[in-house]
Coordinates of C-alpha atoms in Angstrom, one line a residue:
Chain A
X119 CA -2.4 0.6 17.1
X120 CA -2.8 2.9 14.4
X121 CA -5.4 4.1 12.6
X122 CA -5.7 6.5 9.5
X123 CA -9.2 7.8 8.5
X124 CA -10.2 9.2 5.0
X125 CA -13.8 10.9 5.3
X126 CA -14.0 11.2 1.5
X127 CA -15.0 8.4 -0.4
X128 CA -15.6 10.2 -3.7
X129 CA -14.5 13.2 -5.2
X130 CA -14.7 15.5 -8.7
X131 CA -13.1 18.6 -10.3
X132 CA -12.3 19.9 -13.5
X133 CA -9.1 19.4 -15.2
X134 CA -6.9 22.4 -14.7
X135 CA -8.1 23.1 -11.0
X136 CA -7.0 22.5 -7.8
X137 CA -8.4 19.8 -5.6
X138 CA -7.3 18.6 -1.6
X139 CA -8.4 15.0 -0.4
X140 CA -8.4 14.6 3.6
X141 CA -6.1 12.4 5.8
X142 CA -6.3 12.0 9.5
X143 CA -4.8 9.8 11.7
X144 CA -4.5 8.8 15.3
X145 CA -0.9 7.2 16.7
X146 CA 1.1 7.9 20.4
X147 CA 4.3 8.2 18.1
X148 CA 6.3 11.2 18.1
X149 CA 8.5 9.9 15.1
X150 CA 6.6 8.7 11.9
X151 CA 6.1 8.9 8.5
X152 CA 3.2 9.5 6.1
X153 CA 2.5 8.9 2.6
X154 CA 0.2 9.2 -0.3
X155 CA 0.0 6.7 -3.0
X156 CA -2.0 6.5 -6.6
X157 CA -3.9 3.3 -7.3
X158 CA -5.3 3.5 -11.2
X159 CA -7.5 0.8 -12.2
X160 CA -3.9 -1.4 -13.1
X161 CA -4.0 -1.7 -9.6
X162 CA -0.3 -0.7 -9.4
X163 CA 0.2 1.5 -6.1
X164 CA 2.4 4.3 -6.6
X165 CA 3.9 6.8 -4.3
X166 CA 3.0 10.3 -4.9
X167 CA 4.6 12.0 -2.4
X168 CA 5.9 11.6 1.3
X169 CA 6.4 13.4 4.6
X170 CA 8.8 12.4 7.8
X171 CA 7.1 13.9 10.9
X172 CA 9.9 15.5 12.2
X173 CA 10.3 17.6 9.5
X174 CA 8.3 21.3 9.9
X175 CA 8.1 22.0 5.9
X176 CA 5.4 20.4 4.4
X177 CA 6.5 18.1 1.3
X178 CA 6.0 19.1 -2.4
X179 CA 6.5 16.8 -5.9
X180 CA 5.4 19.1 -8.9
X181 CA 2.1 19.4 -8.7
X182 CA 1.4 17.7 -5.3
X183 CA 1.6 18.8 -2.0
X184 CA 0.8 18.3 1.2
X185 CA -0.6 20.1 4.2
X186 CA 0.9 18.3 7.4
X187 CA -0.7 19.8 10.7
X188 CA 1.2 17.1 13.3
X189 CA -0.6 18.5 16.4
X190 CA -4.5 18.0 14.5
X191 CA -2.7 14.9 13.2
X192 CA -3.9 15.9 9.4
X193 CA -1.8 15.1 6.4
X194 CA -3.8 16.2 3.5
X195 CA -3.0 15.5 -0.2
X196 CA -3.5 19.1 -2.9
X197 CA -3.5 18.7 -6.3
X198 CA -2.6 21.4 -8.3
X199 CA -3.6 22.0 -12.5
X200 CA -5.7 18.6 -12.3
X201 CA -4.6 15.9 -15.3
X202 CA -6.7 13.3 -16.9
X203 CA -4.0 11.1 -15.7
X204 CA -4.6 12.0 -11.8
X205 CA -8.1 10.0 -11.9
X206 CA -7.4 7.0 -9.2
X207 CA -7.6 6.1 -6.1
X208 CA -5.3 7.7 -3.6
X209 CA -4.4 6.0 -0.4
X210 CA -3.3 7.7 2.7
X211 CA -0.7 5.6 5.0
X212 CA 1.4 5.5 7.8
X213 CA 4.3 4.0 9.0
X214 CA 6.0 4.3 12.3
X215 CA 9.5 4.6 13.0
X216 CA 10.5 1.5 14.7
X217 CA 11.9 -1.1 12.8
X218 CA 12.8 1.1 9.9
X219 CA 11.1 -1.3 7.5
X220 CA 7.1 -1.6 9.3
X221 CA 4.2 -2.5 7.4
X222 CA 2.0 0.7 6.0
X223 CA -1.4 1.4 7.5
X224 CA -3.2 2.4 4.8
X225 CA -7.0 4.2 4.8
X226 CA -9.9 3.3 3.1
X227 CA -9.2 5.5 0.1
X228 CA -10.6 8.4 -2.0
X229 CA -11.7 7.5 -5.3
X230 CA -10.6 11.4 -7.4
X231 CA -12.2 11.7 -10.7
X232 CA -11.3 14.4 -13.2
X233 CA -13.9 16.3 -15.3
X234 CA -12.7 16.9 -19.0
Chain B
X191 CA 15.5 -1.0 -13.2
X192 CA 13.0 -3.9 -13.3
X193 CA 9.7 -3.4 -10.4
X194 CA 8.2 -5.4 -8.2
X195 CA 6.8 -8.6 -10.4
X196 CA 3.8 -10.4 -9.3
X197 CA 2.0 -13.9 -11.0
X198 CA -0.5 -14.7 -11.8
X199 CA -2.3 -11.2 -12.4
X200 CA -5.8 -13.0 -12.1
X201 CA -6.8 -16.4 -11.0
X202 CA -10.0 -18.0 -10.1
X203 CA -10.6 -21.0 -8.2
X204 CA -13.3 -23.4 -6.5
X205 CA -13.4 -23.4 -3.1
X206 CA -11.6 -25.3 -1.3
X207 CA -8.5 -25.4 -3.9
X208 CA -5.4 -24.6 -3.2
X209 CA -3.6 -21.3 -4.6
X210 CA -0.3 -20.0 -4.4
X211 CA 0.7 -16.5 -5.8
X212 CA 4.4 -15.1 -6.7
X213 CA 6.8 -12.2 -5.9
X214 CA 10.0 -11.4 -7.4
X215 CA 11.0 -8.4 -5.5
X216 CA 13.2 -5.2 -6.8
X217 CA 17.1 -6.5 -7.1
X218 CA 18.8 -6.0 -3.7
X219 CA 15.6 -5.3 -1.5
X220 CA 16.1 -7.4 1.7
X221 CA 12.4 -6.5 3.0
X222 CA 9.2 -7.8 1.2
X223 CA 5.8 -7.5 2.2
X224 CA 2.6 -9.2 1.2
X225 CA -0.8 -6.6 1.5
X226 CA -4.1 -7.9 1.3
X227 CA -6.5 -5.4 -0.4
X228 CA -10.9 -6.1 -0.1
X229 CA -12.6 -4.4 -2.9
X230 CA -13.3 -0.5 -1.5
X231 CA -10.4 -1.1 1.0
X232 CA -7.1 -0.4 1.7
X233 CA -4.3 -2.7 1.8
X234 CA -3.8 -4.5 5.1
X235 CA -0.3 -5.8 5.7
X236 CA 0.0 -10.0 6.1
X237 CA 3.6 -10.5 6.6
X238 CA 7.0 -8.8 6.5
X239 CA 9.8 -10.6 5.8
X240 CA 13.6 -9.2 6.4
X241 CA 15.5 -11.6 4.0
X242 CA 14.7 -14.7 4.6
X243 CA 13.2 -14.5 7.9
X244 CA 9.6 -13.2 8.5
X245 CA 9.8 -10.6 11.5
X246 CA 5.7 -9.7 11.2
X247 CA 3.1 -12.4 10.7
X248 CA 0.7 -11.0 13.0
X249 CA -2.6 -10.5 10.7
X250 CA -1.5 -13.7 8.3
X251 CA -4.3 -16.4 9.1
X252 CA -2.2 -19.2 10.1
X253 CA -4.8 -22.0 9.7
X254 CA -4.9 -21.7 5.8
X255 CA -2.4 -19.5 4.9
X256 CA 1.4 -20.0 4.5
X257 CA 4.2 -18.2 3.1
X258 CA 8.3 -18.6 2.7
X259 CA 11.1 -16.8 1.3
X260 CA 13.7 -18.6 0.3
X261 CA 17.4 -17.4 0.1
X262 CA 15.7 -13.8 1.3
X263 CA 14.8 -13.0 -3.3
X264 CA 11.5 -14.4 -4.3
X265 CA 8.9 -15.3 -2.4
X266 CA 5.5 -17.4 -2.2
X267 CA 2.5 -16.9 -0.7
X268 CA -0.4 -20.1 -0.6
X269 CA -3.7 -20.5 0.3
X270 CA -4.9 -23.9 1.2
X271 CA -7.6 -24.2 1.6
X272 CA -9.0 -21.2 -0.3
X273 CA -12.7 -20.0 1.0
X274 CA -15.4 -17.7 -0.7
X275 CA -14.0 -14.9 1.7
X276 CA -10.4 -15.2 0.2
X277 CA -11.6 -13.4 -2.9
X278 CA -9.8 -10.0 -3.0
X279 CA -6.1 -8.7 -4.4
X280 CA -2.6 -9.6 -2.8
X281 CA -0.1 -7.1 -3.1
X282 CA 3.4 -7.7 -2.7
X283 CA 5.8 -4.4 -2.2
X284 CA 9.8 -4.6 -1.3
X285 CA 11.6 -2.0 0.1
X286 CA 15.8 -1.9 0.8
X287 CA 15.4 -1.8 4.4
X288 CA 17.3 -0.7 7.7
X289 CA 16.5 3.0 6.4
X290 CA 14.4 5.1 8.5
X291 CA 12.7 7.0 5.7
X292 CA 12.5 3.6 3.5
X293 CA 9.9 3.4 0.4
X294 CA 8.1 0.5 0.1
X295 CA 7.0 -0.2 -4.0
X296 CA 4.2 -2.3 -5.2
X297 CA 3.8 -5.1 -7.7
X298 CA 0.5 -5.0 -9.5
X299 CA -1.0 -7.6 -7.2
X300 CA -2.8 -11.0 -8.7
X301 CA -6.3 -10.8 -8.1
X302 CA -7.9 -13.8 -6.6
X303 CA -11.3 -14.7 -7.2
X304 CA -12.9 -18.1 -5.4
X305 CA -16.6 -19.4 -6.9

Protein backbone atom coordinates (compact mmCIF):
# COMPACT_ATOMS: atom_id res chain seq x y z
CA UNK A 1 0.00 0.00 0.00
CA UNK A 2 0.81 3.44 -0.27
CA UNK A 3 1.57 5.91 1.95
CA UNK A 4 2.18 9.71 1.51
CA UNK A 5 3.63 11.70 4.60
CA UNK A 6 3.35 15.56 5.13
CA UNK A 7 5.73 16.55 8.12
CA UNK A 8 4.30 20.01 8.23
CA UNK A 9 1.27 20.65 9.89
CA UNK A 10 1.40 24.38 9.90
CA UNK A 11 3.01 26.94 8.06
CA UNK A 12 3.32 31.05 7.64
CA UNK A 13 4.86 33.68 5.24
CA UNK A 14 4.31 36.95 4.10
CA UNK A 15 2.45 37.81 1.11
CA UNK A 16 4.71 38.49 -1.76
CA UNK A 17 7.26 35.69 -0.70
CA UNK A 18 8.06 32.41 -1.61
CA UNK A 19 7.07 29.41 0.48
CA UNK A 20 7.64 25.24 -0.20
CA UNK A 21 5.42 22.69 1.80
CA UNK A 22 6.98 18.96 1.98
CA UNK A 23 5.58 15.69 0.35
CA UNK A 24 7.07 12.32 0.65
CA UNK A 25 5.81 9.21 -0.13
CA UNK A 26 6.61 5.47 -0.17
CA UNK A 27 5.09 3.11 -3.13
CA UNK A 28 7.04 -0.13 -5.26
CA UNK A 29 5.52 1.63 -8.47
CA UNK A 30 7.60 2.67 -11.09
CA UNK A 31 4.60 4.44 -12.93
CA UNK A 32 2.51 6.99 -10.83
CA UNK A 33 1.22 10.12 -10.52
CA UNK A 34 1.24 12.91 -7.85
CA UNK A 35 -0.77 15.83 -7.12
CA UNK A 36 -1.38 18.80 -4.97
CA UNK A 37 -4.74 20.08 -4.26
CA UNK A 38 -6.13 23.47 -2.27
CA UNK A 39 -8.85 22.89 0.33
CA UNK A 40 -10.19 26.62 1.59
CA UNK A 41 -12.47 26.61 4.38
CA UNK A 42 -15.54 25.95 1.44
CA UNK A 43 -14.11 22.73 1.72
CA UNK A 44 -14.05 22.50 -2.09
CA UNK A 45 -10.74 20.48 -3.13
CA UNK A 46 -9.04 21.85 -6.01
CA UNK A 47 -6.15 20.79 -8.02
CA UNK A 48 -3.24 22.97 -8.08
CA UNK A 49 -1.00 21.36 -10.05
CA UNK A 50 0.14 17.69 -11.13
CA UNK A 51 3.07 15.59 -12.03
CA UNK A 52 3.24 11.92 -14.06
CA UNK A 53 6.38 10.18 -12.78
CA UNK A 54 7.74 9.37 -15.85
CA UNK A 55 8.17 12.60 -16.80
CA UNK A 56 11.95 14.25 -15.83
CA UNK A 57 10.75 18.05 -15.81
CA UNK A 58 9.30 19.05 -12.83
CA UNK A 59 5.54 20.62 -13.41
CA UNK A 60 4.84 24.36 -13.20
CA UNK A 61 1.08 26.37 -13.10
CA UNK A 62 1.89 30.20 -12.69
CA UNK A 63 3.00 30.60 -9.65
CA UNK A 64 3.29 26.88 -8.42
CA UNK A 65 5.74 24.52 -8.85
CA UNK A 66 6.99 21.58 -7.91
CA UNK A 67 10.26 19.86 -7.02
CA UNK A 68 9.86 16.04 -7.96
CA UNK A 69 13.08 14.00 -6.73
CA UNK A 70 11.54 10.24 -7.76
CA UNK A 71 14.55 8.41 -6.42
CA UNK A 72 14.07 10.39 -2.55
CA UNK A 73 10.47 9.93 -3.49
CA UNK A 74 9.83 13.81 -2.61
CA UNK A 75 7.21 15.86 -4.48
CA UNK A 76 7.27 19.21 -2.86
CA UNK A 77 4.72 22.00 -3.55
CA UNK A 78 6.68 26.05 -4.01
CA UNK A 79 4.77 28.89 -3.96
CA UNK A 80 5.94 31.76 -5.55
CA UNK A 81 4.67 35.84 -4.79
CA UNK A 82 2.31 34.50 -1.94
CA UNK A 83 -1.65 35.79 -2.35
CA UNK A 84 -4.13 36.30 0.34
CA UNK A 85 -6.07 33.87 -1.66
CA UNK A 86 -3.30 30.89 -1.27
CA UNK A 87 -4.34 30.49 2.61
CA UNK A 88 -5.79 26.75 2.80
CA UNK A 89 -5.03 23.63 3.26
CA UNK A 90 -2.99 21.81 0.60
CA UNK A 91 -3.19 18.08 0.27
CA UNK A 92 -0.53 15.96 -1.19
CA UNK A 93 -1.80 12.64 -3.10
CA UNK A 94 -0.97 9.85 -5.11
CA UNK A 95 -2.40 7.72 -7.51
CA UNK A 96 -0.90 4.79 -9.14
CA UNK A 97 -1.09 3.77 -12.57
CA UNK A 98 -3.16 0.75 -12.71
CA UNK A 99 -6.63 1.03 -13.45
CA UNK A 100 -6.26 4.50 -15.00
CA UNK A 101 -9.08 5.78 -12.68
CA UNK A 102 -7.66 4.61 -8.79
CA UNK A 103 -8.65 6.27 -5.79
CA UNK A 104 -6.06 9.21 -4.51
CA UNK A 105 -4.04 8.66 -1.34
CA UNK A 106 -4.07 11.77 0.12
CA UNK A 107 -1.72 13.03 3.31
CA UNK A 108 -2.60 14.53 6.36
CA UNK A 109 -2.27 18.09 5.05
CA UNK A 110 -0.44 21.40 5.58
CA UNK A 111 -2.53 24.11 6.81
CA UNK A 112 -0.44 27.53 4.74
CA UNK A 113 -1.37 30.82 6.13
CA UNK A 114 -0.41 34.09 4.52
CA UNK A 115 0.75 37.14 6.51
CA UNK A 116 -0.71 40.52 5.15
CA UNK B 1 -19.48 23.56 -17.38
CA UNK B 2 -21.53 22.68 -14.17
CA UNK B 3 -18.95 20.80 -11.10
CA UNK B 4 -19.31 18.16 -9.13
CA UNK B 5 -22.84 18.88 -6.93
CA UNK B 6 -23.12 17.47 -3.60
CA UNK B 7 -26.55 17.69 -0.99
CA UNK B 8 -27.04 18.32 1.62
CA UNK B 9 -23.94 20.64 2.53
CA UNK B 10 -24.61 20.05 6.34
CA UNK B 11 -26.79 17.70 8.20
CA UNK B 12 -26.98 16.66 11.73
CA UNK B 13 -28.57 13.66 13.06
CA UNK B 14 -29.24 11.46 16.36
CA UNK B 15 -27.53 8.43 16.52
CA UNK B 16 -28.76 5.77 15.23
CA UNK B 17 -30.78 7.63 12.30
CA UNK B 18 -30.38 6.89 9.03
CA UNK B 19 -28.63 9.38 6.47
CA UNK B 20 -28.21 9.39 2.96
CA UNK B 21 -26.01 12.04 1.02
CA UNK B 22 -26.07 12.98 -2.90
CA UNK B 23 -23.80 13.25 -5.91
CA UNK B 24 -24.49 14.52 -9.24
CA UNK B 25 -21.21 14.06 -10.96
CA UNK B 26 -19.59 16.30 -13.91
CA UNK B 27 -21.76 15.50 -17.36
CA UNK B 28 -20.04 12.51 -19.16
CA UNK B 29 -17.75 11.27 -16.18
CA UNK B 30 -18.12 7.52 -16.04
CA UNK B 31 -15.99 7.21 -12.68
CA UNK B 32 -17.22 8.58 -9.32
CA UNK B 33 -15.77 8.35 -6.08
CA UNK B 34 -16.92 8.92 -2.53
CA UNK B 35 -13.84 10.29 0.09
CA UNK B 36 -14.34 10.27 3.56
CA UNK B 37 -12.45 13.28 5.24
CA UNK B 38 -11.90 13.28 9.67
CA UNK B 39 -11.34 16.72 10.84
CA UNK B 40 -7.23 17.33 10.52
CA UNK B 41 -7.28 14.51 7.88
CA UNK B 42 -7.03 13.77 4.54
CA UNK B 43 -9.60 12.22 2.45
CA UNK B 44 -9.70 8.44 2.48
CA UNK B 45 -11.30 6.87 -0.57
CA UNK B 46 -14.77 4.52 0.21
CA UNK B 47 -15.75 3.36 -3.13
CA UNK B 48 -15.12 3.80 -6.84
CA UNK B 49 -17.61 3.26 -9.12
CA UNK B 50 -16.90 2.81 -13.17
CA UNK B 51 -20.50 3.66 -14.36
CA UNK B 52 -22.71 1.75 -12.78
CA UNK B 53 -20.66 -0.79 -11.31
CA UNK B 54 -18.49 -0.33 -8.15
CA UNK B 55 -14.90 -1.82 -9.02
CA UNK B 56 -13.29 -0.56 -5.25
CA UNK B 57 -15.33 -0.97 -2.13
CA UNK B 58 -12.54 -2.11 -0.12
CA UNK B 59 -12.46 0.66 2.93
CA UNK B 60 -16.59 1.14 2.63
CA UNK B 61 -17.86 -0.36 6.03
CA UNK B 62 -20.30 -2.82 4.77
CA UNK B 63 -22.21 -3.35 8.00
CA UNK B 64 -23.78 0.19 8.02
CA UNK B 65 -22.86 1.70 4.99
CA UNK B 66 -24.31 1.29 1.45
CA UNK B 67 -24.09 2.95 -1.78
CA UNK B 68 -25.54 2.58 -5.65
CA UNK B 69 -25.25 4.21 -8.77
CA UNK B 70 -27.91 3.99 -10.91
CA UNK B 71 -27.78 4.20 -14.80
CA UNK B 72 -23.73 4.99 -14.04
CA UNK B 73 -24.97 9.59 -13.45
CA UNK B 74 -25.96 10.19 -9.91
CA UNK B 75 -25.21 8.51 -7.10
CA UNK B 76 -26.16 7.84 -3.30
CA UNK B 77 -24.40 7.17 -0.52
CA UNK B 78 -26.41 6.02 3.09
CA UNK B 79 -25.61 5.42 6.42
CA UNK B 80 -27.87 3.25 8.49
CA UNK B 81 -27.29 3.18 11.17
CA UNK B 82 -25.35 6.32 11.71
CA UNK B 83 -22.91 6.30 14.96
CA UNK B 84 -21.12 9.17 17.02
CA UNK B 85 -17.94 8.13 14.92
CA UNK B 86 -19.65 8.88 11.54
CA UNK B 87 -19.29 12.52 12.18
CA UNK B 88 -16.86 13.87 9.55
CA UNK B 89 -17.26 15.25 5.65
CA UNK B 90 -17.96 12.97 2.52
CA UNK B 91 -16.56 14.02 -0.59
CA UNK B 92 -17.69 12.94 -3.75
CA UNK B 93 -15.15 13.69 -6.95
CA UNK B 94 -15.83 12.23 -10.75
CA UNK B 95 -13.28 11.86 -13.10
CA UNK B 96 -13.80 10.82 -17.19
CA UNK B 97 -11.88 7.70 -16.78
CA UNK B 98 -9.89 5.01 -18.83
CA UNK B 99 -7.15 7.90 -19.04
CA UNK B 100 -3.89 7.34 -17.53
CA UNK B 101 -3.23 10.92 -16.45
CA UNK B 102 -7.08 11.30 -15.42
CA UNK B 103 -8.14 14.29 -12.91
CA UNK B 104 -10.35 13.50 -10.35
CA UNK B 105 -12.65 16.91 -9.24
CA UNK B 106 -14.40 17.46 -6.01
CA UNK B 107 -17.87 18.49 -4.88
CA UNK B 108 -17.91 20.54 -1.83
CA UNK B 109 -18.71 17.57 0.32
CA UNK B 110 -21.93 17.51 2.97
CA UNK B 111 -20.73 17.61 6.35
CA UNK B 112 -22.25 15.12 8.65
CA UNK B 113 -22.56 15.72 12.19
CA UNK B 114 -24.22 12.78 14.58
CA UNK B 115 -25.17 14.02 18.51
Amino acid sequence: AQTVTQSQPEMSVQEAETVTLSCTYDTSESDYYLFWYKQPPSRQMILVIRQEAYKQQNATENRFSVNFQKAAKSFSLKISDSQLGDAAMYFCAFRGSGGGADGLTFGKGTHLIIQP
Amino acid sequence: EAGVVQSPRYKIIEKKQPVAFWCNPISGHNTLYWYLQNLGQGPELLIRYENEEAVDDSQLPKDRFSAERLKGVDSTLKIQPAELGDSAVYLCASSAGGVRTDTQYFGPGTRLTVL
